Amino acid sequence: MTWEERWHPLREEWVVIAAHRQDRPWSGETLGSPAVSIPEYVPDCYLCPGNARVSGKTNPNYEQVFVFDNDHPSVALDAPLNVAPIARPYLSRPATGISRVVCYSPLHNITLAELGNPEIENLLQTWQQQYEELGSRREIEHVLIFENKGEAVGVSNPHPHCQIYANNFVFKTIENEAKTSEQYFADHRRVLFQDIILAEQTDGRRIIAENDSAIAFLPYFARYAYEVFVAPKETHPSVGALSSREIGDLASVLRSVLIKFDNLWRMPFPYVMPLHQAPTDGKDHGTFHFHIEFHPPLRKPNLLKYLAGPEIGGGNFLSDTSPEEKAAELQALSDVHYTQEAKS
Ligand SMILES: [Zn+2]
Ligand SMILES: [Zn+2]
């Protein structure tokens, strides 16, 4: 039983862990059961090779990763520049930026978890190129790469893909992490994320996967039941700065986490997966340690973690599960994807 408050050093806020409550009866909403078999190619999918998109453009017959400018961007370089003036305390400005979509595979019915190591490495290299290219533009202050996966987070098209928002501002969570990392370095002459990795290695109970240069763990201060961080062990401000050896190691640790997630309930595991990378605002971010975060919305196969009073109303998370117990569940799972068990 875990019943305590834990400090989240990157966010500088308390997380209430109230795992003694997890067996309370539930009579709320459940999600539909996972899908029937999905074909490799779907004629009206806007991400499948050779198909037309709403913009009128046609996807090439791509064979690996395919990147294109989002046809429904929320920020764009051609967003209206003449924004209506507004009086104080309100403020507005043009929604300047670049939005892109990255298809992981031409196959409509595959997930990131089912890709091989070389394909995941190839995707990481694409993220490197995108971060470097977009981040080097003067009008771009930050590059947010993220995948929303599953109907539980509002994605109805299963075609494996992620999105890139390259914005004229730094997203709040990143701004916060950059600030806390700088302050921690000023106070301790140590990189905060290095100390988080060290604390996880010293404790050992929450490590999900590890090799020479990369590590994955369910952090001590997890806000979601199956929240997992994946990171290189060396401090790099972005994925762009990783060596090819580090990319290989990161791909393998990332893949192992993804497979365990799918194996947990033998279904495609929904999540929001942001890459947390330093701003590209021209300032020094030497203490920012690039990492990937998984924020899975489910606590059980059909049970969503609802964000309610404490989270939305108050701004702090209340978790009904013990990070140590949830980490042990993931550790116990196989590194072979359940759909490939028969083949291996
Ligand atoms: Zn498709
Ligand atoms: Zn982070």
XYZ file of C-alpha atoms and ligand atoms in Angstrom:
346
model
C 0.000 0.000 0.000
C 1.302 3.413 -0.947
C -0.362 6.490 0.469
C 1.802 9.590 0.326
C 2.677 12.739 -1.593
C 5.659 12.540 -3.946
C 7.549 15.529 -5.350
C 7.774 15.812 -9.152
C 11.124 17.612 -9.560
C 10.695 18.438 -13.271
C 7.303 20.048 -12.729
C 7.964 21.214 -9.172
C 4.625 20.008 -7.877
C 3.240 17.312 -5.588
C 1.664 14.119 -6.901
C -0.743 12.450 -4.459
C -0.279 8.675 -4.571
C -3.364 7.122 -3.009
C -2.947 3.482 -4.039
C -5.006 2.250 -1.104
C -8.071 3.442 -3.014
C -7.616 1.327 -6.125
C -10.080 -1.383 -5.256
C -13.015 0.921 -4.756
C -16.023 -0.166 -6.802
C -16.339 1.287 -10.276
C -19.592 1.905 -12.080
C -18.499 4.412 -14.700
C -18.029 4.463 -18.421
C -16.053 1.778 -20.230
C -14.453 1.904 -23.652
C -15.385 -0.397 -26.494
C -13.377 -3.585 -26.844
C -10.481 -3.533 -29.301
C -10.994 -3.882 -32.974
C -11.573 -6.627 -35.471
C -8.801 -7.230 -37.965
C -7.666 -4.145 -39.885
C -6.360 -4.379 -43.471
C -2.809 -3.343 -44.531
C -4.197 -0.792 -46.949
C -7.371 1.290 -46.707
C -8.500 3.155 -49.858
C -9.933 6.186 -48.026
C -7.119 6.577 -45.464
C -5.357 9.906 -46.030
C -2.082 8.420 -44.751
C -1.859 5.259 -46.865
C 0.580 5.317 -49.839
C -0.830 6.482 -53.165
C -3.987 7.981 -51.615
C -5.261 11.532 -52.119
C -5.431 13.907 -49.150
C -7.958 16.730 -48.529
C -5.450 19.263 -49.881
C -5.688 17.484 -53.239
C -2.097 16.237 -52.940
C -1.395 12.549 -53.455
C 0.830 10.532 -51.130
C 3.794 8.930 -52.891
C 4.170 5.156 -52.801
C 6.483 5.498 -49.822
C 8.211 2.446 -48.398
C 9.486 3.585 -44.998
C 8.942 6.864 -43.152
C 6.999 9.621 -44.945
C 6.822 13.255 -43.778
C 4.412 15.877 -45.121
C 3.001 19.272 -44.133
C -0.277 18.872 -42.196
C -3.314 19.678 -44.357
C -5.198 20.908 -41.274
C -2.454 22.803 -39.442
C -3.076 24.542 -36.142
C -0.044 26.716 -36.786
C 1.336 27.621 -40.230
C 3.638 30.102 -41.926
C 0.696 31.333 -43.980
C -1.634 31.818 -40.992
C -3.341 35.269 -41.162
C -0.950 38.077 -40.173
C -3.655 40.693 -39.611
C -4.967 39.566 -36.246
C -7.762 41.756 -34.811
C -6.400 44.144 -32.180
C -7.586 43.536 -28.625
C -7.358 45.663 -25.483
C -5.419 44.836 -22.291
C -5.205 42.463 -20.468
C -5.872 40.403 -23.600
C -3.247 39.843 -26.241
C -3.168 38.095 -29.596
C -0.783 37.499 -32.470
C -0.496 35.396 -35.644
C -0.431 31.585 -35.228
C 2.947 31.253 -36.913
C 4.598 27.853 -37.200
C 4.908 24.640 -39.155
C 2.813 21.496 -38.615
C 3.858 18.185 -40.088
C 2.743 14.568 -40.062
C 5.209 11.671 -39.958
C 3.925 8.279 -41.162
C 5.926 5.473 -39.564
C 5.139 2.835 -42.156
C 3.164 2.343 -45.384
C 1.236 -0.406 -43.571
C -2.104 0.843 -42.232
C -2.503 -1.924 -39.648
C 0.852 -1.857 -37.877
C 1.821 0.045 -34.714
C 5.135 1.492 -33.580
C 5.420 -1.480 -31.196
C 5.408 -3.908 -34.110
C 8.203 -2.227 -36.074
C 11.671 -3.783 -35.974
C 14.739 -2.134 -34.456
C 16.100 -0.856 -37.815
C 12.740 0.761 -38.629
C 12.542 2.469 -35.226
C 16.150 3.670 -35.674
C 15.156 5.054 -39.047
C 12.239 6.893 -37.420
C 14.549 8.333 -34.733
C 16.831 9.584 -37.513
C 13.839 11.247 -39.167
C 13.020 12.954 -35.846
C 16.665 14.102 -35.683
C 16.466 15.649 -39.166
C 13.098 17.282 -38.472
C 14.238 18.778 -35.158
C 17.436 20.121 -36.758
C 15.721 21.487 -39.851
C 12.718 23.081 -38.135
C 14.596 24.166 -35.004
C 17.209 26.025 -37.049
C 14.568 28.369 -38.505
C 14.613 31.799 -36.938
C 10.845 32.021 -36.416
C 10.703 28.633 -34.618
C 11.232 28.658 -30.836
C 10.441 25.022 -30.159
C 9.768 21.748 -31.963
C 7.198 19.469 -30.319
C 7.142 15.927 -31.707
C 4.348 13.738 -30.340
C 2.235 10.691 -31.075
C -1.391 10.343 -29.976
C -2.296 6.670 -30.151
C -5.690 5.058 -29.774
C -9.330 6.030 -29.558
C -8.897 6.642 -25.835
C -6.927 9.784 -26.777
C -9.227 10.704 -29.649
C -7.442 9.105 -32.607
C -9.778 7.147 -34.840
C -7.335 6.465 -37.741
C -4.989 3.634 -36.676
C -2.447 4.318 -39.467
C 0.800 4.679 -37.460
C 1.936 8.283 -37.394
C 3.068 11.136 -35.204
C 2.848 14.897 -35.512
C 5.246 17.807 -35.311
C 4.302 21.268 -34.099
C 7.130 23.719 -34.711
C 5.939 26.894 -33.016
C 6.769 30.529 -32.465
C 6.535 29.874 -28.705
C 7.840 27.306 -26.239
C 5.190 24.928 -24.878
C 4.540 25.439 -21.159
C 5.751 22.027 -19.958
C 9.027 22.450 -21.847
C 9.470 26.011 -20.592
C 8.906 24.681 -17.083
C 11.352 21.779 -17.480
C 13.992 24.109 -18.916
C 13.527 26.417 -15.931
C 13.626 23.683 -13.272
C 16.689 22.080 -14.921
C 18.555 25.397 -14.929
C 17.647 26.139 -11.330
C 18.666 22.648 -10.215
C 22.037 23.036 -11.935
C 22.559 26.421 -10.289
C 21.747 24.911 -6.872
C 23.590 21.570 -7.129
C 26.018 21.815 -10.076
C 24.352 18.631 -11.349
C 21.941 17.938 -14.210
C 18.488 17.244 -12.719
C 17.637 14.441 -15.139
C 21.001 12.769 -14.440
C 20.062 12.695 -10.764
C 16.624 11.285 -11.614
C 18.287 8.468 -13.611
C 20.735 7.860 -10.760
C 17.903 7.712 -8.208
C 16.007 5.221 -10.391
C 19.125 3.066 -10.873
C 19.908 3.152 -7.156
C 16.371 2.103 -6.244
C 16.018 -0.277 -9.196
C 12.370 -1.215 -8.622
C 10.956 0.946 -11.412
C 13.407 0.301 -14.281
C 11.600 -1.160 -17.293
C 14.504 -1.532 -19.767
C 18.160 -0.550 -19.894
C 21.257 -1.004 -22.046
C 24.647 0.741 -22.457
C 23.469 4.249 -23.235
C 19.664 4.274 -22.813
C 17.188 3.639 -20.004
C 13.428 3.416 -19.457
C 11.718 3.699 -16.087
C 8.346 4.347 -14.513
C 9.281 7.391 -12.449
C 8.924 7.568 -8.661
C 6.639 10.591 -9.166
C 4.480 9.082 -11.983
C 1.179 10.875 -12.481
C -0.364 8.157 -14.692
C -0.548 4.450 -13.729
C 1.711 3.332 -16.607
C 3.692 6.537 -17.194
C 7.158 5.689 -18.551
C 10.171 7.864 -19.385
C 12.666 6.738 -22.055
C 15.985 8.583 -22.293
C 19.612 8.450 -23.305
C 21.863 8.309 -20.240
C 24.100 11.139 -21.460
C 22.637 14.633 -21.379
C 21.699 15.929 -24.849
C 19.286 18.824 -25.345
C 17.516 17.066 -28.221
C 17.245 13.829 -30.170
C 19.233 15.670 -32.854
C 22.412 15.520 -30.743
C 22.472 11.729 -30.269
C 25.258 9.666 -31.879
C 24.331 6.730 -34.094
C 25.292 4.340 -31.276
C 22.948 6.183 -28.894
C 20.169 6.129 -31.487
C 20.565 2.350 -31.766
C 20.413 1.887 -27.990
C 17.463 4.262 -27.607
C 15.550 2.470 -30.380
C 16.016 -0.846 -28.639
C 14.888 0.416 -25.201
C 11.949 2.285 -26.753
C 10.885 -0.838 -28.636
C 11.011 -2.945 -25.520
C 8.740 -0.481 -23.657
C 6.267 -0.355 -26.558
C 6.071 -4.154 -26.740
C 5.503 -4.471 -22.991
C 2.709 -1.885 -23.223
C 0.916 -3.891 -25.941
C 1.543 -7.155 -24.098
C 0.007 -5.786 -20.889
C -3.590 -6.347 -22.030
C -2.795 -7.994 -25.388
C -4.230 -5.028 -27.260
C -2.812 -1.885 -28.909
C -1.983 0.244 -25.861
C -3.190 3.860 -26.097
C -0.918 6.720 -25.082
C 0.215 10.280 -25.632
C 3.947 10.213 -26.334
C 5.718 13.595 -26.441
C 9.441 14.061 -27.035
C 10.669 16.584 -24.497
C 13.419 18.570 -26.194
C 15.097 21.867 -25.451
C 13.654 25.038 -26.958
C 15.281 26.233 -30.192
C 15.074 29.868 -29.110
C 18.808 30.504 -29.371
C 19.388 30.430 -25.601
C 21.769 28.026 -23.839
C 19.955 24.828 -22.810
C 22.960 22.732 -21.777
C 21.181 21.410 -18.691
C 18.121 20.188 -20.642
C 18.155 16.382 -20.913
C 16.141 15.088 -23.878
C 13.655 12.352 -23.000
C 10.494 10.702 -24.298
C 7.464 10.547 -21.991
C 4.544 8.153 -22.239
C 1.272 9.334 -20.738
C -1.138 6.388 -21.058
C -4.750 7.321 -20.257
C -5.900 3.851 -19.179
C -5.619 2.310 -15.715
C -7.245 -0.952 -16.784
C -8.253 -2.217 -20.264
C -11.585 -0.451 -20.133
C -10.953 2.096 -17.450
C -9.826 5.621 -18.226
C -7.960 7.784 -15.763
C -10.359 10.711 -15.603
C -8.850 14.117 -15.103
C -11.241 15.771 -12.712
C -11.312 17.925 -9.573
C -7.688 17.594 -8.403
C -6.141 17.541 -11.905
C -8.290 19.981 -13.876
C -9.734 21.879 -10.958
C -6.606 22.132 -8.844
C -3.726 21.363 -11.198
C -2.128 18.495 -9.248
C -2.446 14.797 -10.019
C -4.020 12.239 -7.776
C -2.882 8.716 -8.701
C -4.759 5.637 -7.529
C -1.880 3.278 -8.267
C 1.531 2.531 -6.814
C 4.417 3.238 -9.248
C 6.353 0.260 -7.829
C 3.462 -2.160 -8.440
C 2.801 -0.880 -11.964
C 6.528 -1.061 -12.818
C 6.626 -4.670 -11.576
C 3.688 -5.502 -13.894
C 5.580 -4.133 -16.898
C 8.872 -5.774 -15.887
C 7.187 -9.192 -15.781
C 6.028 -8.938 -19.421
C 7.756 -10.496 -22.429
C 9.933 -8.564 -24.906
C 8.243 -10.397 -27.776
C 5.093 -8.720 -29.131
C 1.994 -10.846 -28.531
C 1.107 -10.852 -32.244
C 4.533 -12.319 -33.044
C 4.652 -14.974 -30.337
C 3.658 -17.803 -32.645
C 6.246 -16.761 -35.230
C 9.192 -16.594 -32.811
Zn -3.646 4.137 -43.809
Zn 9.628 15.822 -19.574
